[in-house]
mmCIF file with all atom_site columns, C-alpha atoms in Angstrom:
data_model
loop_
_atom_site.group_PDB
_atom_site.id
_atom_site.type_symbol
_atom_site.label_atom_id
_atom_site.label_alt_id
_atom_site.label_comp_id
_atom_site.label_asym_id
_atom_site.label_entity_id
_atom_site.label_seq_id
_atom_site.pdbx_PDB_ins_code
_atom_site.Cartn_x
_atom_site.Cartn_y
_atom_site.Cartn_z
_atom_site.occupancy
_atom_site.B_iso_or_equiv
_atom_site.pdbx_formal_charge
_atom_site.auth_seq_id
_atom_site.auth_comp_id
_atom_site.auth_asym_id
_atom_site.auth_atom_id
_atom_site.pdbx_PDB_model_num
ATOM 1   C CA . MET L 1 1   ? 25.050 111.674 47.406 1.00 78.00 ? 42  MET L CA 1
ATOM 2   C CA . LEU L 1 2   ? 25.186 114.381 50.046 1.00 85.00 ? 43  LEU L CA 1
ATOM 3   C CA . VAL L 1 3   ? 26.201 111.785 52.644 1.00 89.00 ? 44  VAL L CA 1
ATOM 4   C CA . LEU L 1 4   ? 29.062 110.572 50.430 1.00 86.00 ? 45  LEU L CA 1
ATOM 5   C CA . GLY L 1 5   ? 30.246 114.147 49.955 1.00 88.00 ? 46  GLY L CA 1
ATOM 6   C CA . ALA L 1 6   ? 30.135 114.752 53.704 1.00 90.00 ? 47  ALA L CA 1
ATOM 7   C CA . LEU L 1 7   ? 32.064 111.525 54.362 1.00 91.00 ? 48  LEU L CA 1
ATOM 8   C CA . ALA L 1 8   ? 34.702 112.476 51.790 1.00 88.00 ? 49  ALA L CA 1
ATOM 9   C CA . ALA L 1 9   ? 35.075 115.955 53.305 1.00 88.00 ? 50  ALA L CA 1
ATOM 10  C CA . ALA L 1 10  ? 35.355 114.492 56.817 1.00 90.00 ? 51  ALA L CA 1
ATOM 11  C CA . GLY L 1 11  ? 37.920 111.955 55.622 1.00 87.00 ? 52  GLY L CA 1
ATOM 12  C CA . PHE L 1 12  ? 39.979 114.694 53.983 1.00 82.00 ? 53  PHE L CA 1
ATOM 13  C CA . TRP L 1 13  ? 39.778 116.844 57.125 1.00 85.00 ? 54  TRP L CA 1
ATOM 14  C CA . ILE L 1 14  ? 41.116 113.944 59.191 1.00 87.00 ? 55  ILE L CA 1
ATOM 15  C CA . VAL L 1 15  ? 44.171 113.378 56.958 1.00 83.00 ? 56  VAL L CA 1
ATOM 16  C CA . LYS L 1 16  ? 44.775 116.945 55.735 1.00 80.00 ? 57  LYS L CA 1
ATOM 17  C CA . ASP L 1 17  ? 47.872 117.428 57.910 1.00 82.00 ? 58  ASP L CA 1
ATOM 18  C CA . GLU L 1 18  ? 49.520 114.142 56.916 1.00 82.00 ? 59  GLU L CA 1
ATOM 19  C CA . GLN L 1 19  ? 52.771 114.425 54.955 1.00 82.00 ? 60  GLN L CA 1
ATOM 20  C CA . TRP L 1 20  ? 51.587 112.189 52.098 1.00 76.00 ? 61  TRP L CA 1
ATOM 21  C CA . VAL L 1 21  ? 48.548 114.436 51.555 1.00 75.00 ? 62  VAL L CA 1
ATOM 22  C CA . ALA L 1 22  ? 50.747 117.546 51.445 1.00 74.00 ? 63  ALA L CA 1
ATOM 23  C CA . LEU L 1 23  ? 53.022 115.886 48.874 1.00 71.00 ? 64  LEU L CA 1
ATOM 24  C CA . LEU L 1 24  ? 50.012 114.851 46.807 1.00 69.00 ? 65  LEU L CA 1
ATOM 25  C CA . MET L 1 25  ? 48.641 118.405 46.800 1.00 69.00 ? 66  MET L CA 1
ATOM 26  C CA . VAL L 1 26  ? 52.011 119.848 45.743 1.00 65.00 ? 67  VAL L CA 1
ATOM 27  C CA . ARG L 1 27  ? 52.327 117.340 42.920 1.00 66.00 ? 68  ARG L CA 1
ATOM 28  C CA . GLY L 1 28  ? 48.916 118.230 41.504 1.00 68.00 ? 69  GLY L CA 1
ATOM 29  C CA . ASP L 1 29  ? 48.228 116.846 38.045 1.00 70.00 ? 70  ASP L CA 1
ATOM 30  C CA . SER L 1 30  ? 51.935 116.138 37.355 1.00 77.00 ? 71  SER L CA 1
ATOM 31  C CA . TYR L 1 31  ? 51.784 118.399 34.291 1.00 80.00 ? 72  TYR L CA 1
ATOM 32  C CA . ARG L 1 32  ? 49.351 116.005 32.558 1.00 82.00 ? 73  ARG L CA 1
ATOM 33  C CA . ILE L 1 33  ? 47.150 118.802 31.159 1.00 84.00 ? 74  ILE L CA 1
ATOM 34  C CA . GLU L 1 34  ? 50.141 120.782 29.870 1.00 88.00 ? 75  GLU L CA 1
ATOM 35  C CA . LEU L 1 35  ? 51.653 117.570 28.500 1.00 88.00 ? 76  LEU L CA 1
ATOM 36  C CA . PHE L 1 36  ? 48.408 116.738 26.681 1.00 89.00 ? 77  PHE L CA 1
ATOM 37  C CA . GLU L 1 37  ? 48.308 120.216 25.101 1.00 92.00 ? 78  GLU L CA 1
ATOM 38  C CA . ILE L 1 38  ? 51.953 120.088 23.985 1.00 92.00 ? 79  ILE L CA 1
ATOM 39  C CA . MET L 1 39  ? 51.770 116.594 22.526 1.00 92.00 ? 80  MET L CA 1
ATOM 40  C CA . THR L 1 40  ? 48.483 117.137 20.678 1.00 94.00 ? 81  THR L CA 1
ATOM 41  C CA . GLY L 1 41  ? 50.009 120.367 19.333 1.00 94.00 ? 82  GLY L CA 1
ATOM 42  C CA . GLU L 1 42  ? 53.017 118.397 18.065 1.00 94.00 ? 83  GLU L CA 1
ATOM 43  C CA . TRP L 1 43  ? 50.660 115.852 16.501 1.00 95.00 ? 84  TRP L CA 1
ATOM 44  C CA . HIS L 1 44  ? 48.764 118.678 14.791 1.00 95.00 ? 85  HIS L CA 1
ATOM 45  C CA . ARG L 1 45  ? 52.016 120.158 13.415 1.00 95.00 ? 86  ARG L CA 1
ATOM 46  C CA . CYS L 1 46  ? 53.080 116.791 11.977 1.00 93.00 ? 87  CYS L CA 1
ATOM 47  C CA . GLY L 1 47  ? 49.664 116.036 10.523 1.00 94.00 ? 88  GLY L CA 1
ATOM 48  C CA . TRP L 1 48  ? 46.656 114.349 12.059 1.00 95.00 ? 89  TRP L CA 1
ATOM 49  C CA . ILE L 1 49  ? 46.414 111.460 9.586  1.00 94.00 ? 90  ILE L CA 1
ATOM 50  C CA . LEU L 1 50  ? 49.967 110.044 9.622  1.00 93.00 ? 91  LEU L CA 1
ATOM 51  C CA . GLY L 1 51  ? 51.407 111.507 12.826 1.00 93.00 ? 92  GLY L CA 1
ATOM 52  C CA . CYS L 1 52  ? 55.080 112.279 13.413 1.00 92.00 ? 93  CYS L CA 1
ATOM 53  C CA . GLY L 1 53  ? 56.634 108.823 13.015 1.00 90.00 ? 94  GLY L CA 1
ATOM 54  C CA . VAL L 1 54  ? 57.798 106.287 15.583 1.00 87.00 ? 95  VAL L CA 1
ATOM 55  C CA . ASP L 1 55  ? 61.203 107.951 16.057 1.00 88.00 ? 96  ASP L CA 1
ATOM 56  C CA . PHE L 1 56  ? 59.718 111.367 16.871 1.00 89.00 ? 97  PHE L CA 1
ATOM 57  C CA . TYR L 1 57  ? 61.106 113.190 19.889 1.00 87.00 ? 98  TYR L CA 1
ATOM 58  C CA . THR L 1 58  ? 59.862 116.601 21.012 1.00 88.00 ? 99  THR L CA 1
ATOM 59  C CA . THR L 1 59  ? 62.241 119.361 22.012 1.00 89.00 ? 100 THR L CA 1
ATOM 60  C CA . GLN L 1 60  ? 59.554 121.217 23.938 1.00 90.00 ? 101 GLN L CA 1
ATOM 61  C CA . THR L 1 61  ? 59.665 121.183 27.718 1.00 88.00 ? 102 THR L CA 1
ATOM 62  C CA . LEU L 1 62  ? 57.126 121.469 30.493 1.00 87.00 ? 103 LEU L CA 1
ATOM 63  C CA . THR L 1 63  ? 56.950 124.405 32.890 1.00 85.00 ? 104 THR L CA 1
ATOM 64  C CA . GLY L 1 64  ? 60.270 124.751 34.660 1.00 84.00 ? 105 GLY L CA 1
ATOM 65  C CA . GLY L 1 65  ? 62.231 123.140 31.820 1.00 87.00 ? 106 GLY L CA 1
ATOM 66  C CA . VAL L 1 66  ? 61.157 119.579 32.593 1.00 86.00 ? 107 VAL L CA 1
ATOM 67  C CA . PRO L 1 67  ? 61.911 117.429 29.502 1.00 88.00 ? 108 PRO L CA 1
ATOM 68  C CA . ILE L 1 68  ? 59.113 115.345 28.010 1.00 87.00 ? 109 ILE L CA 1
ATOM 69  C CA . GLN L 1 69  ? 59.907 111.625 27.870 1.00 86.00 ? 110 GLN L CA 1
ATOM 70  C CA . HIS L 1 70  ? 56.678 110.458 26.175 1.00 83.00 ? 111 HIS L CA 1
ATOM 71  C CA . PRO L 1 71  ? 53.009 111.561 25.870 1.00 85.00 ? 112 PRO L CA 1
ATOM 72  C CA . HIS L 1 72  ? 51.806 109.736 29.045 1.00 85.00 ? 113 HIS L CA 1
ATOM 73  C CA . ASN L 1 73  ? 48.561 108.815 27.255 1.00 87.00 ? 114 ASN L CA 1
ATOM 74  C CA . ILE L 1 74  ? 48.319 105.694 25.107 1.00 88.00 ? 115 ILE L CA 1
ATOM 75  C CA . PHE L 1 75  ? 45.782 107.253 22.744 1.00 91.00 ? 116 PHE L CA 1
ATOM 76  C CA . VAL L 1 76  ? 47.732 110.491 22.203 1.00 91.00 ? 117 VAL L CA 1
ATOM 77  C CA . SER L 1 77  ? 50.862 108.370 21.838 1.00 90.00 ? 118 SER L CA 1
ATOM 78  C CA . LEU L 1 78  ? 49.326 106.246 19.076 1.00 90.00 ? 119 LEU L CA 1
ATOM 79  C CA . GLY L 1 79  ? 48.065 109.348 17.297 1.00 92.00 ? 120 GLY L CA 1
ATOM 80  C CA . LEU L 1 80  ? 51.302 111.291 17.699 1.00 92.00 ? 121 LEU L CA 1
ATOM 81  C CA . TYR L 1 81  ? 53.626 108.528 16.537 1.00 92.00 ? 122 TYR L CA 1
ATOM 82  C CA . THR L 1 82  ? 51.508 106.701 13.954 1.00 92.00 ? 123 THR L CA 1
ATOM 83  C CA . GLY L 1 83  ? 48.598 109.020 13.173 1.00 93.00 ? 124 GLY L CA 1
ATOM 84  C CA . ALA L 1 84  ? 44.835 108.999 13.358 1.00 94.00 ? 125 ALA L CA 1
ATOM 85  C CA . ALA L 1 85  ? 44.555 106.066 10.965 1.00 93.00 ? 126 ALA L CA 1
ATOM 86  C CA . SER L 1 86  ? 46.261 103.664 13.369 1.00 92.00 ? 127 SER L CA 1
ATOM 87  C CA . LEU L 1 87  ? 44.524 105.218 16.373 1.00 93.00 ? 128 LEU L CA 1
ATOM 88  C CA . VAL L 1 88  ? 41.118 104.581 14.791 1.00 96.00 ? 129 VAL L CA 1
ATOM 89  C CA . MET L 1 89  ? 42.102 100.996 13.931 1.00 95.00 ? 130 MET L CA 1
ATOM 90  C CA . PHE L 1 90  ? 43.296 100.437 17.512 1.00 92.00 ? 131 PHE L CA 1
ATOM 91  C CA . LEU L 1 91  ? 40.054 101.879 18.918 1.00 95.00 ? 132 LEU L CA 1
ATOM 92  C CA . VAL L 1 92  ? 37.933 99.683  16.634 1.00 96.00 ? 133 VAL L CA 1
ATOM 93  C CA . VAL L 1 93  ? 39.865 96.537  17.619 1.00 94.00 ? 134 VAL L CA 1
ATOM 94  C CA . MET L 1 94  ? 39.658 97.413  21.330 1.00 94.00 ? 135 MET L CA 1
ATOM 95  C CA . ALA L 1 95  ? 35.927 98.220  21.089 1.00 96.00 ? 136 ALA L CA 1
ATOM 96  C CA . MET L 1 96  ? 35.215 94.935  19.309 1.00 95.00 ? 137 MET L CA 1
ATOM 97  C CA . THR L 1 97  ? 37.343 93.039  21.829 1.00 95.00 ? 138 THR L CA 1
ATOM 98  C CA . LEU L 1 98  ? 35.572 94.661  24.779 1.00 95.00 ? 139 LEU L CA 1
ATOM 99  C CA . TRP L 1 99  ? 32.178 93.997  23.185 1.00 96.00 ? 140 TRP L CA 1
ATOM 100 C CA . ASN L 1 100 ? 33.001 90.313  22.698 1.00 94.00 ? 141 ASN L CA 1
ATOM 101 C CA . ALA L 1 101 ? 34.320 90.080  26.259 1.00 94.00 ? 142 ALA L CA 1
ATOM 102 C CA . LEU L 1 102 ? 31.075 91.595  27.546 1.00 95.00 ? 143 LEU L CA 1
ATOM 103 C CA . ARG L 1 103 ? 28.938 89.260  25.418 1.00 94.00 ? 144 ARG L CA 1
ATOM 104 C CA . ASN L 1 104 ? 30.848 86.207  26.634 1.00 91.00 ? 145 ASN L CA 1
ATOM 105 C CA . ALA L 1 105 ? 31.259 87.368  30.251 1.00 92.00 ? 146 ALA L CA 1
ATOM 106 C CA . ASP L 1 106 ? 35.035 87.136  29.888 1.00 92.00 ? 147 ASP L CA 1
ATOM 107 C CA . ALA L 1 107 ? 36.906 88.599  32.866 1.00 93.00 ? 148 ALA L CA 1
ATOM 108 C CA . TRP L 1 108 ? 39.848 89.517  30.634 1.00 93.00 ? 149 TRP L CA 1
ATOM 109 C CA . GLY L 1 109 ? 37.618 92.225  29.167 1.00 93.00 ? 150 GLY L CA 1
ATOM 110 C CA . LEU L 1 110 ? 37.403 93.949  32.545 1.00 94.00 ? 151 LEU L CA 1
ATOM 111 C CA . TYR L 1 111 ? 41.189 93.710  32.860 1.00 92.00 ? 152 TYR L CA 1
ATOM 112 C CA . LEU L 1 112 ? 41.549 95.282  29.411 1.00 93.00 ? 153 LEU L CA 1
ATOM 113 C CA . ALA L 1 113 ? 39.003 98.022  30.153 1.00 93.00 ? 154 ALA L CA 1
ATOM 114 C CA . CYS L 1 114 ? 40.801 98.939  33.386 1.00 92.00 ? 155 CYS L CA 1
ATOM 115 C CA . ALA L 1 115 ? 44.140 98.993  31.566 1.00 90.00 ? 156 ALA L CA 1
ATOM 116 C CA . LEU L 1 116 ? 42.784 101.288 28.845 1.00 90.00 ? 157 LEU L CA 1
ATOM 117 C CA . VAL L 1 117 ? 41.380 103.692 31.446 1.00 90.00 ? 158 VAL L CA 1
ATOM 118 C CA . MET L 1 118 ? 44.660 103.661 33.362 1.00 88.00 ? 159 MET L CA 1
ATOM 119 C CA . LEU L 1 119 ? 46.670 104.282 30.196 1.00 85.00 ? 160 LEU L CA 1
ATOM 120 C CA . ASN L 1 120 ? 44.863 107.590 29.719 1.00 82.00 ? 161 ASN L CA 1
ATOM 121 C CA . PHE L 1 121 ? 47.287 108.874 32.343 1.00 79.00 ? 162 PHE L CA 1
ATOM 122 C CA . ASP L 1 122 ? 50.456 106.956 31.530 1.00 76.00 ? 163 ASP L CA 1
ATOM 123 C CA . GLY L 1 123 ? 51.456 105.186 28.389 1.00 72.00 ? 164 GLY L CA 1
ATOM 124 C CA . GLY L 1 124 ? 54.203 105.353 25.811 1.00 72.00 ? 165 GLY L CA 1
ATOM 125 C CA . GLN L 1 125 ? 54.565 103.499 22.537 1.00 72.00 ? 166 GLN L CA 1
ATOM 126 C CA . LEU L 1 126 ? 52.518 100.344 22.170 1.00 69.00 ? 167 LEU L CA 1
ATOM 127 C CA . VAL L 1 127 ? 54.703 99.091  19.345 1.00 68.00 ? 168 VAL L CA 1
ATOM 128 C CA . GLY L 1 128 ? 58.384 98.864  20.159 1.00 67.00 ? 169 GLY L CA 1
ATOM 129 C CA . ASN L 1 129 ? 60.267 97.095  22.896 1.00 67.00 ? 170 ASN L CA 1
ATOM 130 C CA . PRO L 1 130 ? 58.408 94.463  24.892 1.00 69.00 ? 171 PRO L CA 1
ATOM 131 C CA . ASP L 1 131 ? 57.249 96.289  27.992 1.00 73.00 ? 172 ASP L CA 1
ATOM 132 C CA . GLU L 1 132 ? 54.342 96.563  30.420 1.00 78.00 ? 173 GLU L CA 1
ATOM 133 C CA . LEU L 1 133 ? 51.989 97.811  27.695 1.00 78.00 ? 174 LEU L CA 1
ATOM 134 C CA . TRP L 1 134 ? 52.117 94.387  26.083 1.00 79.00 ? 175 TRP L CA 1
ATOM 135 C CA . VAL L 1 135 ? 50.946 92.803  29.334 1.00 82.00 ? 176 VAL L CA 1
ATOM 136 C CA . LEU L 1 136 ? 48.354 95.519  29.952 1.00 86.00 ? 177 LEU L CA 1
ATOM 137 C CA . VAL L 1 137 ? 46.823 95.710  26.461 1.00 85.00 ? 178 VAL L CA 1
ATOM 138 C CA . LEU L 1 138 ? 47.968 93.059  24.020 1.00 85.00 ? 179 LEU L CA 1
ATOM 139 C CA . MET L 1 139 ? 47.817 90.052  26.346 1.00 89.00 ? 180 MET L CA 1
ATOM 140 C CA . PRO L 1 140 ? 44.223 90.560  27.593 1.00 90.00 ? 181 PRO L CA 1
ATOM 141 C CA . ALA L 1 141 ? 43.028 91.402  24.076 1.00 91.00 ? 182 ALA L CA 1
ATOM 142 C CA . THR L 1 142 ? 44.646 88.196  22.829 1.00 90.00 ? 183 THR L CA 1
ATOM 143 C CA . MET L 1 143 ? 43.071 86.194  25.653 1.00 92.00 ? 184 MET L CA 1
ATOM 144 C CA . VAL L 1 144 ? 39.584 87.515  24.812 1.00 92.00 ? 185 VAL L CA 1
ATOM 145 C CA . LEU L 1 145 ? 40.006 86.900  21.095 1.00 91.00 ? 186 LEU L CA 1
ATOM 146 C CA . GLY L 1 146 ? 41.586 83.477  21.733 1.00 91.00 ? 187 GLY L CA 1
ATOM 147 C CA . ARG L 1 147 ? 38.573 82.380  23.753 1.00 90.00 ? 188 ARG L CA 1
ATOM 148 C CA . LEU L 1 148 ? 36.301 83.679  21.013 1.00 88.00 ? 189 LEU L CA 1
ATOM 149 C CA . VAL L 1 149 ? 38.138 81.590  18.400 1.00 88.00 ? 190 VAL L CA 1
ATOM 150 C CA . GLN L 1 150 ? 38.077 78.573  20.725 1.00 88.00 ? 191 GLN L CA 1
ATOM 151 C CA . ALA L 1 151 ? 34.307 78.893  21.252 1.00 86.00 ? 192 ALA L CA 1
ATOM 152 C CA . HIS L 1 152 ? 33.782 79.251  17.493 1.00 84.00 ? 193 HIS L CA 1
ATOM 153 C CA . ARG L 1 153 ? 35.785 76.078  16.816 1.00 86.00 ? 194 ARG L CA 1
ATOM 154 C CA . LEU L 1 154 ? 33.843 74.123  19.441 1.00 85.00 ? 195 LEU L CA 1
ATOM 155 C CA . ARG L 1 155 ? 30.526 75.169  17.866 1.00 84.00 ? 196 ARG L CA 1
ATOM 156 C CA . ARG L 1 156 ? 31.523 73.898  14.408 1.00 79.00 ? 197 ARG L CA 1
ATOM 157 C CA . PRO L 1 157 ? 30.582 70.310  13.642 1.00 71.00 ? 198 PRO L CA 1
ATOM 158 C CA . ALA L 1 158 ? 33.531 67.943  13.723 1.00 62.00 ? 199 ALA L CA 1
ATOM 159 C CA . GLU L 1 159 ? 35.073 67.574  10.297 1.00 61.00 ? 200 GLU L CA 1
ATOM 160 C CA . VAL L 1 160 ? 36.053 64.044  9.334  1.00 52.00 ? 201 VAL L CA 1
#
């Protein structure tokens, strides 16, 4: 572990004067922590159970007057717009899907797990216009569950 830390420090020292590193350091967390606090506060004001509704738009801004487009977190987004009830249902479905993918060694489960981790840092409304979230979440979940149904049908004796 110490060796990995030393290698990381040496690697950073080598690239510390590069322009892309300077830009990355200036950008920081891209207001994600402040955004999380504001959006969970809005969710709390609307009510944890039912959320604020799918047409909700916040008037609050980030530091410097930057307008907020969406929560940038798929889980906060689900809670904010549709409440804890739908968030819990989504989490249960995703957990069951990931469990079945793990049990059946389905590679789509890894795709889905990576997408869910990534969407902690960027994600808008899951329900709405067809967009990248459908490809990142709904498609792999459907692929895992489709293979599960297919395997179940193949195990059943042929009905005449």
